[in-house]
């Protein structure tokens, strides 16, 4: 290497180190501060918080405030002969319709409309059963908590199997998605039992947002052809790839939430030493 070449290389190394130092010491702190002030704090401000029997529920989902307004308007107008148990059953029927829509949509795309209809019915039943009981002051804290979450778990399994047995998604990816969703739900339930706070969403996404995403996916399925791509000797559709990315996001969310929660609980526990 020539003398000029050595000088150029030294300049490049110096410049790289200087850029790295500027980035780590000046730019990164600014980005962190902006995220904290404009994203994390806004999530807390916009979060819907309310007492749910003996614990506090927190929903930071995009549709949280709209959904609460809808509950305030609709609950007083639900006929007296319909109770929260009826709504729970209606919600589960909705998820059966959704699963049937995925399976039947494999042969006739018009049946994909059942996915959207089923998810809307599921949203109504699942979102309003507890709200109706609280509005009428007829809550059953232990029964309601047990039934709500066992039916939710069963609904996720049914929806996952329905999607997996369609021609749009591999069954293994569908079951992985179900497993990760149940892992996230378990994390939330355990945290509720420890801190008496129930998180209905992760960041901007909650159950309602997931229903909207799946509904939009069904619309895309209706208008789009299925394409396949070879990946590691296996054939994957665009839906497989999208769900695989979703699974990765869910896994990262679960692991980071687990680590963050574990650290916070450890700090609280050692204060008692």
Short mmCIF file of C-alpha atoms in Angstrom, two decimals:
data_model
loop_
_atom_site.label_atom_id
_atom_site.label_comp_id
_atom_site.label_asym_id
_atom_site.label_seq_id
_atom_site.Cartn_x
_atom_site.Cartn_y
_atom_site.Cartn_z
CA UNK A 1 0.00 0.00 0.00
CA UNK A 2 1.33 3.48 -0.88
CA UNK A 3 1.87 6.32 1.58
CA UNK A 4 -1.17 8.10 0.17
CA UNK A 5 -3.14 4.89 0.53
CA UNK A 6 -2.13 4.63 4.20
CA UNK A 7 -3.14 8.24 4.80
CA UNK A 8 -6.49 7.68 3.13
CA UNK A 9 -7.11 4.56 5.19
CA UNK A 10 -6.16 6.37 8.42
CA UNK A 11 -8.52 9.20 7.48
CA UNK A 12 -11.32 6.71 6.79
CA UNK A 13 -10.80 4.97 10.15
CA UNK A 14 -10.69 8.32 11.96
CA UNK A 15 -13.81 9.46 10.14
CA UNK A 16 -15.66 6.19 10.90
CA UNK A 17 -14.77 6.44 14.60
CA UNK A 18 -15.85 10.09 14.68
CA UNK A 19 -19.17 9.32 12.99
CA UNK A 20 -19.77 6.38 15.35
CA UNK A 21 -19.01 8.58 18.36
CA UNK A 22 -21.34 11.33 17.16
CA UNK A 23 -24.09 8.78 16.45
CA UNK A 24 -23.82 6.98 19.82
CA UNK A 25 -23.31 10.06 22.01
CA UNK A 26 -25.46 12.68 20.28
CA UNK A 27 -27.97 11.18 17.87
CA UNK A 28 -29.07 8.06 19.80
CA UNK A 29 -29.95 10.00 23.01
CA UNK A 30 -32.03 12.44 20.96
CA UNK A 31 -33.90 9.56 19.29
CA UNK A 32 -34.53 7.88 22.67
CA UNK A 33 -35.81 11.14 24.15
CA UNK A 34 -38.12 11.72 21.17
CA UNK A 35 -39.55 8.18 21.37
CA UNK A 36 -40.12 8.55 25.12
CA UNK A 37 -41.82 11.96 24.84
CA UNK A 38 -43.78 11.46 21.63
CA UNK A 39 -44.59 7.74 21.60
CA UNK A 40 -44.39 6.11 25.02
CA UNK A 41 -45.82 9.03 27.00
CA UNK A 42 -48.57 9.57 24.42
CA UNK A 43 -49.52 5.90 24.72
CA UNK A 44 -50.00 6.41 28.45
CA UNK A 45 -51.96 9.63 27.94
CA UNK A 46 -54.24 8.13 25.28
CA UNK A 47 -54.63 4.81 27.09
CA UNK A 48 -58.13 3.85 28.15
CA UNK A 49 -58.04 2.96 31.86
CA UNK A 50 -60.98 1.74 33.89
CA UNK A 51 -61.74 -0.39 36.92
CA UNK A 52 -62.66 -3.95 36.05
CA UNK A 53 -63.99 -5.53 39.25
CA UNK A 54 -60.92 -5.70 41.53
CA UNK A 55 -58.26 -4.74 38.99
CA UNK A 56 -57.44 -1.95 36.56
CA UNK A 57 -57.60 -2.56 32.81
CA UNK A 58 -55.41 -0.62 30.39
CA UNK A 59 -55.94 -0.46 26.63
CA UNK A 60 -53.50 1.54 24.48
CA UNK A 61 -54.87 0.19 21.18
CA UNK A 62 -55.61 2.53 18.28
CA UNK A 63 -59.36 1.91 18.51
CA UNK A 64 -59.56 1.90 22.34
CA UNK A 65 -61.30 5.26 22.80
CA UNK A 66 -63.72 4.70 19.90
CA UNK A 67 -64.57 1.28 21.32
CA UNK A 68 -65.29 2.70 24.78
CA UNK A 69 -67.58 5.34 23.25
CA UNK A 70 -69.40 2.58 21.36
CA UNK A 71 -69.88 0.62 24.59
CA UNK A 72 -71.28 3.69 26.35
CA UNK A 73 -73.81 4.14 23.55
CA UNK A 74 -74.74 0.51 22.84
CA UNK A 75 -74.86 -1.10 26.32
CA UNK A 76 -77.93 0.89 27.49
CA UNK A 77 -79.71 -0.12 24.28
CA UNK A 78 -79.17 -3.89 24.53
CA UNK A 79 -82.53 -5.57 25.32
CA UNK A 80 -82.96 -6.69 28.93
CA UNK A 81 -83.55 -10.33 27.93
CA UNK A 82 -79.98 -10.51 26.57
CA UNK A 83 -77.31 -10.97 29.24
CA UNK A 84 -73.52 -11.21 29.23
CA UNK A 85 -73.58 -15.02 28.88
CA UNK A 86 -75.58 -14.67 25.67
CA UNK A 87 -72.99 -12.25 24.33
CA UNK A 88 -70.15 -14.64 25.19
CA UNK A 89 -71.90 -17.39 23.20
CA UNK A 90 -72.53 -14.97 20.33
CA UNK A 91 -68.83 -14.06 20.31
CA UNK A 92 -67.80 -17.71 20.07
CA UNK A 93 -70.31 -18.35 17.28
CA UNK A 94 -68.66 -15.47 15.44
CA UNK A 95 -65.25 -17.14 15.61
CA UNK A 96 -66.76 -20.41 14.30
CA UNK A 97 -68.16 -18.45 11.33
CA UNK A 98 -64.73 -16.87 10.80
CA UNK A 99 -62.99 -20.27 10.77
CA UNK A 100 -65.60 -21.65 8.37
CA UNK A 101 -65.02 -18.67 6.09
CA UNK A 102 -61.31 -19.44 5.80
CA UNK A 103 -61.90 -23.14 5.08
CA UNK A 104 -64.76 -22.64 2.60
CA UNK A 105 -62.94 -19.70 1.02
CA UNK A 106 -60.33 -22.13 -0.25
CA UNK A 107 -62.80 -23.38 -2.87
CA UNK A 108 -65.00 -20.32 -3.35
CA UNK A 109 -63.60 -16.88 -2.52
CA UNK A 110 -67.03 -15.40 -1.82
CA UNK A 111 -67.03 -17.36 1.44
CA UNK A 112 -64.18 -15.14 2.66
CA UNK A 113 -66.91 -12.62 3.47
CA UNK A 114 -67.78 -14.94 6.37
CA UNK A 115 -64.38 -14.14 7.88
CA UNK A 116 -65.28 -10.45 8.17
CA UNK A 117 -68.85 -11.13 9.32
CA UNK A 118 -67.64 -13.66 11.88
CA UNK A 119 -64.99 -11.32 13.27
CA UNK A 120 -67.54 -8.52 13.62
CA UNK A 121 -69.90 -10.84 15.51
CA UNK A 122 -66.98 -12.02 17.65
CA UNK A 123 -65.98 -8.42 18.39
CA UNK A 124 -69.51 -7.56 19.49
CA UNK A 125 -69.90 -10.59 21.74
CA UNK A 126 -66.40 -10.58 23.19
CA UNK A 127 -66.15 -6.83 23.75
CA UNK A 128 -69.61 -6.26 25.17
CA UNK A 129 -70.19 -9.25 27.47
CA UNK A 130 -68.18 -7.86 30.39
CA UNK A 131 -69.14 -4.26 29.59
CA UNK A 132 -72.84 -5.13 29.73
CA UNK A 133 -72.41 -6.84 33.10
CA UNK A 134 -70.59 -3.81 34.50
CA UNK A 135 -73.18 -1.42 33.08
CA UNK A 136 -76.01 -3.38 34.73
CA UNK A 137 -73.95 -3.82 37.92
CA UNK A 138 -74.31 -7.59 37.67
CA UNK A 139 -70.67 -8.62 37.54
CA UNK A 140 -69.44 -12.06 38.57
CA UNK A 141 -65.70 -11.41 39.01
CA UNK A 142 -64.48 -15.01 39.34
CA UNK A 143 -66.95 -16.61 36.91
CA UNK A 144 -66.58 -13.82 34.36
CA UNK A 145 -62.78 -13.85 34.51
CA UNK A 146 -62.65 -17.63 34.09
CA UNK A 147 -65.22 -17.91 31.29
CA UNK A 148 -63.90 -14.88 29.41
CA UNK A 149 -60.32 -16.10 29.16
CA UNK A 150 -61.04 -19.79 28.60
CA UNK A 151 -63.43 -18.92 25.76
CA UNK A 152 -60.87 -16.45 24.36
CA UNK A 153 -58.21 -19.18 24.33
CA UNK A 154 -60.56 -21.63 22.64
CA UNK A 155 -61.50 -18.96 20.08
CA UNK A 156 -57.85 -18.38 19.17
CA UNK A 157 -57.34 -22.13 18.70
CA UNK A 158 -60.46 -22.47 16.51
CA UNK A 159 -59.50 -19.45 14.36
CA UNK A 160 -55.93 -20.71 13.97
CA UNK A 161 -57.02 -24.21 12.94
CA UNK A 162 -59.56 -22.76 10.50
CA UNK A 163 -56.92 -20.54 8.88
CA UNK A 164 -54.39 -23.40 8.88
CA UNK A 165 -56.75 -25.84 7.17
CA UNK A 166 -57.48 -23.36 4.40
CA UNK A 167 -55.38 -23.33 1.25
CA UNK A 168 -53.97 -19.93 2.17
CA UNK A 169 -51.74 -20.76 5.15
CA UNK A 170 -49.55 -23.68 6.21
CA UNK A 171 -50.96 -25.49 9.25
CA UNK A 172 -47.59 -25.42 11.04
CA UNK A 173 -47.42 -21.62 10.82
CA UNK A 174 -51.03 -21.34 11.97
CA UNK A 175 -50.30 -23.46 15.06
CA UNK A 176 -47.12 -21.48 15.82
CA UNK A 177 -49.18 -18.28 15.67
CA UNK A 178 -51.73 -19.78 18.07
CA UNK A 179 -48.97 -20.87 20.46
CA UNK A 180 -47.35 -17.42 20.48
CA UNK A 181 -50.68 -15.64 20.98
CA UNK A 182 -51.48 -17.91 23.93
CA UNK A 183 -47.98 -17.27 25.32
CA UNK A 184 -48.63 -13.52 25.20
CA UNK A 185 -52.03 -14.01 26.81
CA UNK A 186 -50.45 -16.12 29.56
CA UNK A 187 -47.92 -13.34 30.17
CA UNK A 188 -50.75 -10.82 30.56
CA UNK A 189 -52.75 -13.08 32.91
CA UNK A 190 -49.75 -13.81 35.14
CA UNK A 191 -48.91 -10.10 35.31
CA UNK A 192 -52.51 -9.36 36.26
CA UNK A 193 -52.33 -11.78 39.18
CA UNK A 194 -49.10 -10.14 40.39
CA UNK A 195 -49.74 -6.43 39.82
CA UNK A 196 -53.55 -6.38 39.63
CA UNK A 197 -53.31 -4.60 36.27
CA UNK A 198 -54.70 -6.12 33.08
CA UNK A 199 -53.13 -5.00 29.79
CA UNK A 200 -55.56 -5.41 26.92
CA UNK A 201 -53.01 -4.46 24.26
CA UNK A 202 -49.35 -4.46 23.34
CA UNK A 203 -48.49 -0.95 22.22
CA UNK A 204 -50.99 0.18 19.60
CA UNK A 205 -52.35 -3.31 18.91
CA UNK A 206 -55.06 -5.05 20.87
CA UNK A 207 -57.69 -7.72 20.05
CA UNK A 208 -59.81 -5.28 18.02
CA UNK A 209 -56.82 -4.17 15.94
CA UNK A 210 -55.94 -7.81 15.23
CA UNK A 211 -59.52 -8.41 14.05
CA UNK A 212 -59.25 -5.44 11.70
CA UNK A 213 -55.92 -6.70 10.32
CA UNK A 214 -57.37 -10.18 9.67
CA UNK A 215 -60.44 -8.64 8.00
CA UNK A 216 -58.21 -6.58 5.69
CA UNK A 217 -56.22 -9.73 4.96
CA UNK A 218 -59.44 -11.52 3.95
CA UNK A 219 -60.25 -8.65 1.56
CA UNK A 220 -56.77 -8.93 0.05
CA UNK A 221 -57.22 -12.71 -0.31
CA UNK A 222 -60.42 -12.17 -2.27
CA UNK A 223 -58.84 -9.82 -4.81
CA UNK A 224 -55.37 -11.36 -5.02
CA UNK A 225 -53.93 -14.55 -6.44
CA UNK A 226 -51.84 -16.86 -4.29
CA UNK A 227 -48.14 -16.80 -5.14
CA UNK A 228 -45.61 -19.35 -3.91
CA UNK A 229 -41.93 -18.89 -3.23
CA UNK A 230 -39.24 -21.51 -2.50
CA UNK A 231 -37.63 -20.92 0.91
CA UNK A 232 -35.12 -23.42 2.33
CA UNK A 233 -36.52 -26.22 0.21
CA UNK A 234 -40.14 -25.47 1.22
CA UNK A 235 -42.85 -23.62 -0.69
CA UNK A 236 -44.35 -20.58 1.03
CA UNK A 237 -47.20 -18.33 -0.09
CA UNK A 238 -47.24 -14.59 0.49
CA UNK A 239 -49.59 -15.29 3.40
CA UNK A 240 -47.12 -17.75 4.92
CA UNK A 241 -44.37 -15.14 4.73
CA UNK A 242 -46.59 -12.42 6.23
CA UNK A 243 -47.67 -14.67 9.11
CA UNK A 244 -44.06 -15.79 9.66
CA UNK A 245 -43.07 -12.12 10.05
CA UNK A 246 -46.00 -11.64 12.45
CA UNK A 247 -44.81 -14.65 14.46
CA UNK A 248 -41.33 -13.15 14.68
CA UNK A 249 -42.77 -9.86 15.94
CA UNK A 250 -44.90 -11.71 18.51
CA UNK A 251 -41.89 -13.73 19.67
CA UNK A 252 -39.74 -10.60 20.07
CA UNK A 253 -42.59 -8.87 21.91
CA UNK A 254 -43.00 -11.83 24.26
CA UNK A 255 -39.29 -12.14 25.03
CA UNK A 256 -38.73 -8.40 25.55
CA UNK A 257 -41.86 -8.12 27.73
CA UNK A 258 -40.75 -11.13 29.76
CA UNK A 259 -37.25 -9.72 30.33
CA UNK A 260 -38.52 -6.20 31.12
CA UNK A 261 -41.17 -7.50 33.51
CA UNK A 262 -38.72 -9.86 35.19
CA UNK A 263 -36.24 -7.03 35.80
CA UNK A 264 -38.96 -4.74 37.22
CA UNK A 265 -40.33 -7.45 39.52
CA UNK A 266 -36.82 -8.31 40.70
CA UNK A 267 -36.16 -4.67 41.62
CA UNK A 268 -39.42 -4.49 43.57
CA UNK A 269 -38.80 -7.77 45.40
CA UNK A 270 -35.23 -7.00 46.51
CA UNK A 271 -36.44 -3.78 48.15
CA UNK A 272 -37.98 -6.01 50.84
CA UNK A 273 -34.62 -7.56 51.75
#
